[in-house]
Amino acid sequence: MSEQAKTKISVQDLHLYYGQFHALKGITMEIPEHEITALIGPSGCGKSTFLKTLNRMNDLEPNVRIEGSVRLDGADIYQDMDAIELRKRVGMVFQQPNPFPKSIFENVVYGPRINGIRNKAELEEICERSLRQAAIWDELKDRLGKSALGLSGGQQQRLCIARTLAVEPDVILMDEPTSALDPISTGKIEELAMQLKKDYTIVIVTHNMQQATRVSDRTAFFLLGDLVEYGDTQELFSNPKDERTERYITGRFG
Amino acid sequence: MQARIRSARRTDEVMTVVFYAVGGFFLVLILILAGYIIINGLRSYYPGIFGTTSSGIGNQLFNTVYLVFWSLLISVPIGVLAGIYMAEYAKPNKLTKFLRISIESLSSLPSIVVGLFGYLVFILMTGAKWNLMAGALAVSILSLPSITTTTEDAMKSLPKSYKAGSMALGATHWTTIIKVLLPACFPRIITGVILAAGRGFGEAAALLYTAGQSTVINWNNWNLTSKTCPLNPFRPGETLALHIWVMRTEGSLNPNSEKIANFSAAVLVIIVLLFSLAARMITKHIGRKAVGEKA
Ligand SMILES: Nc1ncnc2c1ncn2[C@@H]1O[C@H](COP(=O)(O)OP(=O)(O)OP(=O)(O)O)[C@@H](O)[C@H]1O
Ligand SMILES: [Mg+2]
């Protein structure tokens, strides 16, 4: 990690409650621009919950209460920003590939379309550019009119990444994007993530320690709603400061 | 262990036979019924039965289609919107529960009750004569609950990930509904509409005192405001189902009444069949365009 990296997202003392349940207990964290930040931790520790606070997908859940602040380029996303506008800047890729039951083309241009782009040529150009960026153009270029549901899981996931890229966000959140995929597809997605960090800021949740070390610049270890340790990935894995982190990454826990 | 697997397999075989038997039974039942009605009906054919005089059913045939058209025009948008509301907006509270009970009760109302309600509200209270629009409204009341429930169920059965995916791309809730959720449940909604239309085609009791038991149409009169213009929905408009009933009761003075009733029944069955087929073909076509051809 370069020392002078600019902060893209700044989280200050963030608490989240699902009704009575205290799911995030005061998270403070700076996410640098053009880097990959990995979130690790045992199941149920709040990784997905935290990720969803970054693009306000928690707004869709009933009975969620949030305290503290999340700033994107300095602007508070809960105070100063509309959730719809925010989600155009902070895209999300889910654990299970979730293409819409539409053609491949319609999936990719969904975002641009709802943003008002009607011109067919322009949409086609966006489609090609996004699919190329997601390294899946060659595989799909001859079947753009076919249903996205007919693709393999790995192809669907890269299609979903292309769909997110088509909106041209600044930040891409990925919630265990490879947990439903085989090793080859996983490798492709990891390679892709590393390509994309030139232009995007990426936050990725993973259960796979190797994946975190392979792709991420920084790693955050969560436990029971707390951020236990956060730092340079190499550093965190080779020389964890907290005993709980050490137990977790050496597999003696969770 | 072996014994358990063997017995499970035996049960599986037996149940498969049972399901085939039940399915086959209904298939045969429908074939016999429809076959009897259609054959018996077509044998009653005589030249001029499609005419628009008192010995023809041309007007009634037109009224049936026209009435179903209007009732769908009314009930489909309201039903679909209500279904969307129930699935996407209604909070899980007492009011919603009450609404759901109301919809369920509405769906089990006897059609004669709806007919008399329609007579009271659309005819007596407005001071109007029997008219096709009153009939269409009464039929709409009957088909609204099923369209609402079908839409709600279809929306609720969609994977949650569709909505999440769309919202995460910066779509609003409404855009998500219109562009992703609704198209995804289109085939099921069409099924609901077919059932509603079938109900409209076959309805008699609800139309008795609303659309009326008479029809006078002048096929050369295209002045919409005129009482005899075919397209004026505010004229009496007896439908085929009602005509069958009339031909078997008061109308039996008509020398051809039995033949007319039989033939009308056959025509009605054929219309419903054709309508279902057409609707399914359209769904398939639209589905293929929307979903994209299977890879
Ligand atoms: N909508 C919700 N309502 C109530 N509790 C929830 C909700 N979503 C998550 N939780 C709870 O919050 C805690 C954190 O959940 P979260 O999904 O963030 O965990 P996670 O770290 O992503 O786990 P996993 O690795 O299994 O995906 C869990 O205890 C979970 O049961
Ligand atoms: Mg999770």
Coordinates of C-alpha atoms and ligand atoms in Angstrom, one line a residue:
Chain A
M1 CA 0.0 0.0 0.0
S2 CA 1.3 3.4 -0.9
E3 CA 1.4 5.8 2.1
Q4 CA -0.1 8.7 0.3
A5 CA -3.2 6.9 -1.0
K6 CA -6.2 9.1 -0.8
T7 CA -9.1 8.1 1.4
K8 CA -12.2 7.2 -0.6
I9 CA -14.5 6.1 2.1
S10 CA -14.2 7.2 5.7
V11 CA -16.3 5.4 8.3
Q12 CA -16.6 7.0 11.8
D13 CA -17.9 5.2 14.8
L14 CA -20.6 3.3 12.9
H15 CA -23.2 1.4 14.8
L16 CA -26.0 -0.6 13.2
Y17 CA -28.9 -2.2 15.0
Y18 CA -31.4 -4.8 13.5
G19 CA -34.2 -4.0 15.9
Q20 CA -32.6 -4.8 19.3
F21 CA -29.7 -6.6 17.9
H22 CA -26.4 -4.6 17.9
A23 CA -24.8 -5.9 14.6
L24 CA -22.0 -3.3 14.2
K25 CA -20.4 -1.9 17.3
G26 CA -18.6 1.3 16.4
I27 CA -16.6 0.7 13.3
T28 CA -14.0 3.3 12.4
M29 CA -12.1 2.7 9.2
E30 CA -10.6 4.6 6.2
I31 CA -10.8 2.9 2.9
P32 CA -8.1 4.1 0.4
E33 CA -8.8 4.9 -3.2
H34 CA -7.7 2.5 -6.0
E35 CA -6.9 -0.3 -3.6
I36 CA -8.6 -3.6 -2.7
T37 CA -9.8 -3.8 0.8
A38 CA -10.7 -7.3 2.1
L39 CA -13.2 -7.9 4.9
I40 CA -12.7 -11.2 6.7
G41 CA -14.1 -12.8 9.8
P42 CA -16.3 -15.7 11.0
S43 CA -19.8 -16.2 9.8
G44 CA -22.3 -13.8 11.3
C45 CA -19.7 -11.2 12.4
G46 CA -21.2 -8.4 10.3
K47 CA -19.2 -8.3 7.1
S48 CA -22.2 -8.2 4.8
T49 CA -23.9 -5.8 7.1
F50 CA -21.0 -3.5 7.0
L51 CA -20.6 -3.8 3.3
K52 CA -24.3 -2.9 2.8
T53 CA -23.9 0.2 5.0
L54 CA -21.5 1.5 2.3
N55 CA -24.2 1.7 -0.4
R56 CA -27.2 2.0 1.9
M57 CA -28.6 -1.4 0.8
N58 CA -29.6 -1.7 4.5
D59 CA -32.3 0.9 3.8
L60 CA -34.3 -1.9 2.2
E61 CA -34.5 -3.8 5.4
P62 CA -37.1 -3.0 8.0
N63 CA -36.1 -2.0 11.5
V64 CA -32.6 -1.0 10.8
R65 CA -31.1 1.8 12.8
I66 CA -27.7 3.4 12.0
E67 CA -25.5 5.7 14.0
G68 CA -22.2 7.3 13.1
S69 CA -21.1 8.4 9.7
V70 CA -19.9 7.1 6.4
R71 CA -18.3 9.6 4.1
L72 CA -17.6 9.1 0.4
D73 CA -15.1 11.7 -0.9
G74 CA -15.9 13.7 2.2
A75 CA -19.7 13.8 1.8
D76 CA -21.8 12.0 4.4
I77 CA -23.8 9.3 2.5
Y78 CA -26.6 9.2 5.1
Q79 CA -27.0 13.0 5.5
D80 CA -25.9 14.7 2.3
M81 CA -26.7 12.1 -0.3
D82 CA -29.7 10.4 -2.0
A83 CA -29.5 6.7 -1.7
I84 CA -30.3 6.3 -5.4
E85 CA -27.4 8.6 -6.4
L86 CA -25.1 7.0 -4.0
R87 CA -25.7 3.5 -5.4
K88 CA -24.8 4.8 -8.9
R89 CA -21.4 5.7 -7.4
V90 CA -21.0 2.6 -5.2
G91 CA -21.9 -0.5 -7.1
M92 CA -22.4 -4.0 -5.6
V93 CA -21.8 -7.6 -6.7
F94 CA -23.5 -10.2 -4.7
Q95 CA -22.6 -13.6 -3.3
Q96 CA -24.9 -15.5 -5.6
P97 CA -24.8 -14.3 -9.2
N98 CA -28.1 -12.5 -9.8
P99 CA -28.6 -11.7 -13.5
F100 CA -32.1 -10.5 -14.3
P101 CA -34.3 -12.8 -16.4
K102 CA -33.5 -10.8 -19.5
S103 CA -31.0 -11.1 -22.4
I104 CA -27.3 -10.6 -21.8
F105 CA -27.4 -7.3 -23.5
E106 CA -30.4 -6.1 -21.5
N107 CA -28.7 -7.1 -18.3
V108 CA -25.6 -5.0 -19.1
V109 CA -27.4 -1.9 -20.2
Y110 CA -30.0 -2.0 -17.5
G111 CA -28.2 0.7 -15.4
P112 CA -27.5 3.1 -18.3
R113 CA -31.0 2.6 -19.5
I114 CA -32.6 3.6 -16.2
N115 CA -30.2 6.6 -16.2
G116 CA -32.0 7.7 -19.4
I117 CA -29.6 6.6 -22.1
R118 CA -31.9 5.5 -25.1
N119 CA -29.5 5.7 -28.0
K120 CA -29.1 2.2 -29.3
A121 CA -25.5 2.8 -30.6
E122 CA -24.5 4.3 -27.3
L123 CA -25.9 1.4 -25.4
E124 CA -24.2 -1.1 -27.6
E125 CA -20.9 0.7 -27.1
I126 CA -21.4 0.6 -23.3
C127 CA -22.3 -3.0 -23.4
E128 CA -19.1 -3.9 -25.3
R129 CA -16.9 -1.8 -23.1
S130 CA -18.3 -3.2 -19.9
L131 CA -18.1 -6.8 -21.1
R132 CA -14.5 -6.3 -22.2
Q133 CA -13.7 -4.7 -18.9
A134 CA -15.2 -7.7 -17.2
A135 CA -13.1 -10.0 -19.4
I136 CA -16.1 -11.8 -20.8
W137 CA -16.7 -10.1 -24.2
D138 CA -15.1 -12.8 -26.2
E139 CA -17.2 -15.5 -24.6
L140 CA -20.4 -13.6 -25.0
K141 CA -20.2 -11.4 -28.0
D142 CA -22.1 -13.8 -30.3
R143 CA -24.9 -14.4 -27.9
L144 CA -25.9 -11.0 -26.6
G145 CA -29.5 -11.6 -27.4
K146 CA -29.7 -14.9 -25.4
S147 CA -31.0 -15.2 -21.9
A148 CA -28.5 -14.4 -19.2
L149 CA -30.0 -17.3 -17.2
G150 CA -28.5 -19.8 -19.6
L151 CA -24.9 -18.8 -18.7
S152 CA -22.7 -20.8 -16.2
G153 CA -22.3 -19.5 -12.7
G154 CA -18.9 -18.0 -13.4
Q155 CA -20.1 -16.3 -16.5
Q156 CA -23.1 -15.0 -14.7
Q157 CA -21.0 -13.5 -12.0
R158 CA -18.7 -11.7 -14.5
L159 CA -21.8 -10.6 -16.3
C160 CA -23.0 -9.1 -13.0
I161 CA -19.7 -7.3 -12.6
A162 CA -20.1 -6.0 -16.2
R163 CA -23.6 -4.8 -15.3
T164 CA -22.1 -2.9 -12.3
L165 CA -19.3 -1.4 -14.4
A166 CA -21.8 -0.2 -17.0
V167 CA -23.0 2.3 -14.4
E168 CA -19.5 3.6 -14.1
P169 CA -19.3 3.7 -10.3
D170 CA -16.2 4.8 -8.3
V171 CA -16.4 2.0 -5.8
I172 CA -17.4 -1.7 -6.2
L173 CA -18.5 -3.7 -3.2
M174 CA -18.2 -7.5 -3.6
D175 CA -19.9 -9.8 -1.1
E176 CA -18.1 -13.2 -1.4
P177 CA -18.3 -12.9 -5.2
T178 CA -16.6 -16.3 -5.7
S179 CA -18.1 -18.5 -3.0
A180 CA -20.5 -20.1 -5.5
L181 CA -17.8 -20.6 -8.2
D182 CA -15.3 -23.2 -9.1
P183 CA -11.5 -22.5 -8.8
I184 CA -11.1 -21.5 -12.5
S185 CA -13.9 -19.0 -12.4
T186 CA -12.7 -17.8 -9.0
G187 CA -9.2 -17.2 -10.5
K188 CA -10.8 -15.2 -13.3
I189 CA -12.7 -13.0 -10.9
E190 CA -9.7 -12.4 -8.8
E191 CA -7.6 -11.4 -11.8
L192 CA -10.4 -9.1 -12.8
A193 CA -10.6 -7.5 -9.4
M194 CA -6.8 -6.7 -9.6
Q195 CA -7.2 -5.3 -13.1
L196 CA -10.1 -3.1 -12.0
K197 CA -8.4 -1.5 -9.0
K198 CA -6.6 0.8 -11.4
D199 CA -9.9 2.6 -12.0
Y200 CA -12.0 1.6 -9.1
T201 CA -11.9 1.3 -5.3
I202 CA -12.9 -2.3 -4.4
V203 CA -14.1 -3.7 -1.1
I204 CA -14.4 -7.4 -1.0
V205 CA -15.8 -9.8 1.6
T206 CA -14.2 -13.2 1.6
H207 CA -14.1 -16.3 3.7
N208 CA -11.1 -17.4 1.9
M209 CA -7.8 -16.4 3.6
Q210 CA -5.8 -17.2 0.5
Q211 CA -8.0 -15.0 -1.6
A212 CA -7.5 -12.1 0.8
T213 CA -3.8 -12.4 0.6
R214 CA -3.8 -12.9 -3.2
V215 CA -5.9 -9.9 -4.1
S216 CA -6.1 -7.4 -1.3
D217 CA -3.9 -4.5 -0.3
R218 CA -5.6 -4.1 3.0
T219 CA -7.5 -6.4 5.2
A220 CA -10.0 -5.8 8.0
F221 CA -10.8 -8.5 10.5
F222 CA -14.3 -8.4 12.0
L223 CA -15.5 -10.3 15.0
L224 CA -19.0 -10.2 16.5
G225 CA -19.7 -6.7 15.2
D226 CA -16.3 -5.2 16.1
L227 CA -13.5 -4.3 13.8
V228 CA -10.6 -6.1 15.6
E229 CA -7.8 -5.3 13.3
Y230 CA -7.3 -3.4 10.1
G231 CA -4.1 -2.9 8.2
D232 CA -1.8 -3.8 5.4
T233 CA -2.6 -7.3 4.2
Q234 CA 0.9 -8.6 4.2
E235 CA 1.4 -7.2 7.7
L236 CA -1.9 -8.5 9.1
F237 CA -1.3 -12.0 7.9
S238 CA 2.4 -12.3 8.7
N239 CA 2.4 -10.3 11.9
P240 CA -1.1 -9.9 13.4
K241 CA -1.2 -7.5 16.3
D242 CA -4.3 -8.9 18.0
E243 CA -4.4 -12.3 19.5
R244 CA -7.9 -12.9 18.1
T245 CA -6.7 -12.1 14.6
E246 CA -3.9 -14.5 14.9
R247 CA -6.2 -17.3 16.1
Y248 CA -8.6 -16.7 13.3
I249 CA -6.0 -16.6 10.5
T250 CA -4.3 -19.7 11.7
G251 CA -7.6 -21.5 11.7
R252 CA -7.9 -22.0 15.4
F253 CA -11.2 -20.2 15.7
G254 CA -14.5 -19.5 14.0
Chain B
M1 CA -31.7 -50.0 5.1
Q2 CA -32.2 -52.0 2.0
A3 CA -35.8 -52.6 3.0
R4 CA -36.4 -49.0 3.6
I5 CA -35.1 -48.0 0.2
R6 CA -37.1 -50.7 -1.4
S7 CA -40.3 -49.6 0.3
A8 CA -39.6 -45.9 -0.6
R9 CA -39.2 -46.9 -4.2
R10 CA -42.4 -48.9 -4.1
T11 CA -44.3 -45.9 -2.7
D12 CA -42.8 -43.8 -5.4
E13 CA -44.0 -46.1 -8.1
V14 CA -47.5 -46.4 -6.6
M15 CA -47.8 -42.6 -6.2
T16 CA -46.6 -42.0 -9.7
V17 CA -49.4 -44.3 -11.0
V18 CA -51.9 -42.5 -8.7
F19 CA -50.9 -39.1 -10.1
Y20 CA -51.1 -40.3 -13.6
A21 CA -54.5 -41.8 -12.9
V22 CA -55.9 -38.6 -11.4
G23 CA -54.4 -36.5 -14.2
G24 CA -55.8 -38.9 -16.8
F25 CA -59.2 -38.9 -15.1
F26 CA -59.5 -35.1 -15.4
L27 CA -58.2 -35.2 -18.9
V28 CA -60.9 -37.7 -19.9
L29 CA -63.6 -35.8 -18.0
I30 CA -62.8 -32.6 -19.8
L31 CA -62.5 -34.3 -23.2
I32 CA -65.9 -35.9 -22.7
L33 CA -67.6 -32.7 -21.5
A34 CA -66.0 -30.4 -24.1
G35 CA -66.5 -33.0 -26.8
Y36 CA -70.1 -33.5 -26.0
I37 CA -70.9 -29.8 -25.9
I38 CA -69.0 -29.0 -29.1
I39 CA -70.3 -31.9 -31.1
N40 CA -73.9 -31.5 -29.9
G41 CA -73.6 -27.8 -30.5
L42 CA -72.2 -28.0 -34.0
R43 CA -74.9 -30.5 -35.0
S44 CA -77.4 -27.8 -34.2
Y45 CA -76.0 -25.5 -36.8
Y46 CA -78.3 -24.0 -39.4
P47 CA -77.6 -21.3 -41.9
G48 CA -78.1 -17.9 -40.4
I49 CA -77.3 -18.9 -36.9
F50 CA -74.4 -16.4 -36.9
G51 CA -76.8 -13.7 -38.1
T52 CA -78.0 -10.8 -36.1
T53 CA -81.7 -11.5 -36.1
S54 CA -83.6 -13.2 -33.3
S55 CA -82.7 -16.6 -34.7
G56 CA -78.9 -15.7 -34.8
I57 CA -76.4 -15.3 -32.2
G58 CA -74.1 -12.7 -33.9
N59 CA -75.0 -9.9 -31.6
Q60 CA -74.6 -12.0 -28.5
L61 CA -71.3 -13.2 -29.7
F62 CA -70.1 -9.7 -30.3
N63 CA -71.4 -8.6 -26.9
T64 CA -69.6 -11.4 -25.1
V65 CA -66.3 -10.4 -26.6
Y66 CA -66.9 -6.7 -26.1
L67 CA -68.0 -7.1 -22.5
V68 CA -64.9 -9.2 -21.6
F69 CA -62.8 -6.6 -23.3
W70 CA -64.2 -3.8 -21.2
S71 CA -64.1 -5.9 -18.0
L72 CA -60.4 -6.7 -18.6
L73 CA -59.7 -3.1 -19.4
I74 CA -61.0 -2.3 -15.9
S75 CA -59.9 -5.2 -13.8
V76 CA -56.4 -5.9 -15.1
P77 CA -54.8 -2.5 -14.4
I78 CA -56.6 -2.2 -11.0
G79 CA -55.9 -5.8 -10.1
V80 CA -52.2 -5.7 -11.1
L81 CA -51.7 -2.4 -9.3
A82 CA -53.4 -3.8 -6.2
G83 CA -51.3 -6.9 -6.4
I84 CA -48.1 -4.8 -6.7
Y85 CA -49.3 -2.8 -3.6
M86 CA -49.9 -6.0 -1.6
A87 CA -46.6 -7.5 -2.5
E88 CA -44.3 -4.5 -2.5
Y89 CA -45.7 -1.7 -0.4
A90 CA -48.2 -3.1 2.2
K91 CA -46.6 -3.2 5.6
P92 CA -47.3 -6.3 7.6
N93 CA -49.9 -4.8 9.9
K94 CA -53.6 -5.1 10.8
L95 CA -54.8 -3.0 7.9
T96 CA -53.0 -5.3 5.5
K97 CA -54.4 -8.3 7.1
F98 CA -57.9 -6.9 6.9
L99 CA -57.3 -6.0 3.2
R100 CA -56.2 -9.6 2.5
I101 CA -59.3 -11.0 4.2
S102 CA -61.5 -8.6 2.2
I103 CA -59.9 -9.7 -1.0
E104 CA -60.4 -13.4 -0.1
S105 CA -64.0 -12.8 0.8
L106 CA -64.6 -10.9 -2.4
S107 CA -63.2 -13.9 -4.4
S108 CA -65.8 -16.2 -2.9
L109 CA -68.8 -14.0 -3.4
P110 CA -71.6 -15.7 -5.3
S111 CA -71.9 -14.1 -8.6
I112 CA -75.7 -13.5 -8.2
V113 CA -74.9 -11.4 -5.2
V114 CA -72.4 -9.3 -7.3
G115 CA -75.1 -9.2 -10.0
L116 CA -77.7 -7.8 -7.6
F117 CA -75.1 -5.4 -6.1
G118 CA -74.4 -4.2 -9.7
Y119 CA -78.1 -3.8 -10.4
L120 CA -78.5 -1.7 -7.3
V121 CA -75.4 0.5 -7.8
F122 CA -74.9 0.7 -11.5
I123 CA -78.5 0.6 -12.6
L124 CA -80.9 1.7 -9.9
M125 CA -78.6 4.3 -8.2
T126 CA -77.5 5.8 -11.5
G127 CA -81.0 5.6 -13.0
A128 CA -79.6 4.0 -16.1
K129 CA -81.1 1.2 -18.2
W130 CA -79.4 -2.2 -18.5
N131 CA -76.1 -1.7 -20.1
L132 CA -73.0 -3.5 -21.2
M133 CA -70.7 -1.3 -19.1
A134 CA -72.6 -2.2 -15.9
G135 CA -72.1 -5.8 -16.8
A136 CA -68.5 -5.3 -17.5
L137 CA -68.1 -3.6 -14.0
A138 CA -69.9 -6.5 -12.3
V139 CA -67.6 -9.0 -14.0
S140 CA -64.6 -6.9 -13.0
I141 CA -65.7 -7.2 -9.4
L142 CA -65.7 -10.9 -9.8
S143 CA -62.3 -11.1 -11.5
L144 CA -60.4 -8.4 -9.5
P145 CA -59.6 -10.7 -6.5
S146 CA -58.0 -13.4 -8.6
I147 CA -55.9 -11.0 -10.7
T148 CA -54.8 -9.2 -7.5
T149 CA -53.9 -12.5 -5.8
T150 CA -52.1 -13.9 -8.8
T151 CA -50.0 -10.8 -9.2
E152 CA -49.2 -10.7 -5.5
D153 CA -48.2 -14.3 -5.4
A154 CA -46.2 -14.0 -8.6
M155 CA -44.3 -11.0 -7.3
K156 CA -43.6 -12.6 -3.9
S157 CA -42.3 -15.8 -5.5
L158 CA -39.6 -14.0 -7.4
P159 CA -36.0 -14.3 -6.0
K160 CA -35.2 -11.4 -3.6
S161 CA -31.9 -11.0 -5.6
Y162 CA -33.7 -9.4 -8.5
K163 CA -34.8 -6.5 -6.4
A164 CA -31.5 -6.2 -4.6
G165 CA -29.6 -6.4 -8.0
S166 CA -31.8 -3.6 -9.5
M167 CA -31.7 -1.4 -6.4
A168 CA -27.9 -1.8 -6.2
L169 CA -27.6 -0.4 -9.7
G170 CA -29.3 2.8 -8.6
A171 CA -32.9 2.0 -9.6
T172 CA -35.8 3.3 -7.6
H173 CA -38.3 1.0 -6.1
W174 CA -40.8 1.8 -8.8
T175 CA -38.4 1.4 -11.7
T176 CA -37.4 -1.9 -10.2
I177 CA -41.0 -3.0 -10.2
I178 CA -41.7 -1.9 -13.7
K179 CA -38.5 -2.9 -15.4
V180 CA -37.6 -6.1 -13.5
L181 CA -40.2 -7.6 -11.2
L182 CA -43.3 -7.1 -13.3
P183 CA -41.8 -8.5 -16.6
A184 CA -40.4 -11.4 -14.6
C185 CA -43.9 -12.4 -13.5
F186 CA -45.6 -11.6 -16.7
P187 CA -46.4 -15.3 -17.7
R188 CA -48.1 -15.9 -14.3
I189 CA -50.1 -12.7 -14.5
I190 CA -51.3 -13.7 -18.0
T191 CA -52.5 -17.0 -16.6
G192 CA -54.5 -15.0 -14.0
V193 CA -55.9 -12.8 -16.8
I194 CA -56.9 -15.9 -18.8
L195 CA -58.8 -17.2 -15.8
A196 CA -60.5 -13.9 -15.3
A197 CA -61.5 -13.7 -18.9
G198 CA -62.8 -17.2 -18.8
R199 CA -65.0 -16.2 -15.9
G200 CA -66.2 -13.2 -17.9
F201 CA -67.0 -15.3 -21.0
G202 CA -69.0 -17.8 -18.9
E203 CA -70.7 -15.4 -16.5
A204 CA -74.5 -15.3 -16.5
A205 CA -75.8 -14.5 -13.0
A206 CA -73.9 -11.3 -12.6
L207 CA -75.1 -10.0 -15.9
L208 CA -78.8 -10.9 -15.5
Y209 CA -79.7 -7.5 -14.1
T210 CA -76.7 -5.5 -15.3
A211 CA -75.9 -6.0 -19.0
G212 CA -79.5 -7.1 -19.4
Q213 CA -81.3 -9.9 -21.4
S214 CA -81.8 -8.0 -24.6
T215 CA -79.8 -6.5 -27.3
V216 CA -80.7 -4.2 -30.2
I217 CA -77.8 -3.4 -32.5
N218 CA -77.9 -1.6 -35.8
W219 CA -74.7 -2.6 -37.6
N220 CA -74.9 0.4 -39.9
N221 CA -75.0 2.9 -37.1
W222 CA -71.5 3.9 -36.0
N223 CA -72.5 7.0 -34.1
L224 CA -71.0 6.2 -30.6
T225 CA -73.6 8.2 -28.8
S226 CA -76.5 6.2 -30.3
K227 CA -78.3 3.5 -28.4
T228 CA -78.0 1.0 -31.2
C229 CA -74.3 1.6 -32.1
P230 CA -72.5 -1.7 -31.6
L231 CA -69.5 0.0 -29.9
N232 CA -71.6 2.0 -27.5
P233 CA -70.9 0.3 -24.2
F234 CA -73.9 2.0 -22.6
R235 CA -76.5 0.0 -24.4
P236 CA -78.1 -3.3 -23.3
G237 CA -75.8 -6.1 -24.2
E238 CA -76.9 -9.7 -23.7
T239 CA -74.0 -12.1 -23.8
L240 CA -73.9 -15.7 -25.0
A241 CA -73.9 -17.3 -21.6
L242 CA -77.0 -15.4 -20.7
H243 CA -78.5 -16.1 -24.1
I244 CA -78.2 -19.8 -23.4
W245 CA -80.1 -19.4 -20.2
V246 CA -82.8 -17.2 -21.8
M247 CA -83.2 -19.6 -24.6
R248 CA -83.9 -22.4 -22.1
T249 CA -86.4 -20.3 -20.1
E250 CA -88.4 -17.3 -21.3
G251 CA -87.0 -17.5 -24.8
S252 CA -88.2 -21.0 -25.4
L253 CA -91.0 -19.6 -27.5
N254 CA -88.4 -19.1 -30.2
P255 CA -88.8 -22.2 -32.5
N256 CA -85.0 -22.6 -32.7
S257 CA -84.4 -22.1 -29.0
E258 CA -82.8 -25.5 -28.3
K259 CA -80.6 -25.4 -31.3
I260 CA -79.5 -21.8 -30.4
A261 CA -78.7 -22.8 -26.9
N262 CA -76.7 -25.8 -27.9
F263 CA -74.8 -24.0 -30.6
S264 CA -74.1 -21.0 -28.3
A265 CA -72.6 -23.4 -25.7
A266 CA -70.3 -24.9 -28.3
V267 CA -69.2 -21.4 -29.5
L268 CA -68.6 -20.3 -26.0
V269 CA -66.4 -23.3 -25.2
I270 CA -64.5 -22.7 -28.5
I271 CA -64.0 -19.0 -27.7
V272 CA -62.5 -19.7 -24.3
L273 CA -60.2 -22.3 -25.8
L274 CA -59.1 -20.0 -28.5
F275 CA -58.6 -17.1 -26.1
S276 CA -56.4 -19.3 -23.8
L277 CA -54.3 -20.5 -26.7
A278 CA -53.9 -17.0 -28.1
A279 CA -53.0 -15.5 -24.7
R280 CA -50.4 -18.3 -24.1
M281 CA -48.9 -17.8 -27.5
I282 CA -48.6 -14.1 -26.9
T283 CA -47.0 -14.7 -23.5
K284 CA -44.5 -17.0 -25.0
H285 CA -43.6 -14.5 -27.7
I286 CA -43.3 -11.6 -25.3
G287 CA -41.4 -13.8 -22.9
R288 CA -38.9 -14.8 -25.5
K289 CA -38.4 -11.2 -26.4
A290 CA -38.1 -10.0 -22.8
V291 CA -36.1 -12.9 -21.4
G292 CA -33.9 -13.4 -24.4
E293 CA -33.8 -16.7 -26.2
K294 CA -32.5 -19.5 -24.1
A295 CA -28.8 -19.9 -24.7
Ligands
LIG1 N1 -32.0 -8.3 8.2 C1 -31.5 -8.8 9.4 N2 -32.3 -8.7 10.5 C2 -31.8 -9.1 11.7 N3 -30.6 -9.6 11.9 C3 -29.8 -9.7 10.8 C4 -30.2 -9.2 9.5 N4 -29.2 -9.4 8.6 C5 -28.2 -9.9 9.4 N5 -28.5 -10.0 10.7 C6 -27.7 -10.5 11.8 O1 -26.5 -9.7 11.9 C7 -25.4 -10.4 12.1 C8 -24.4 -10.1 11.0 O2 -24.9 -10.7 9.8 P1 -24.0 -10.6 8.4 O3 -24.9 -11.1 7.4 O4 -23.5 -9.2 8.3 O5 -22.8 -11.6 8.7 P2 -21.6 -12.0 7.8 O6 -20.4 -11.6 8.5 O7 -21.8 -11.4 6.4 O8 -21.8 -13.5 7.8 P3 -21.5 -14.6 6.6 O9 -20.1 -14.7 6.5 O10 -22.2 -15.8 7.0 O11 -22.1 -14.0 5.3 C9 -25.8 -11.9 12.2 O12 -25.9 -12.2 13.5 C10 -27.1 -11.9 11.5 O13 -27.9 -12.9 12.1
MG2 MG -22.3 -12.3 4.5

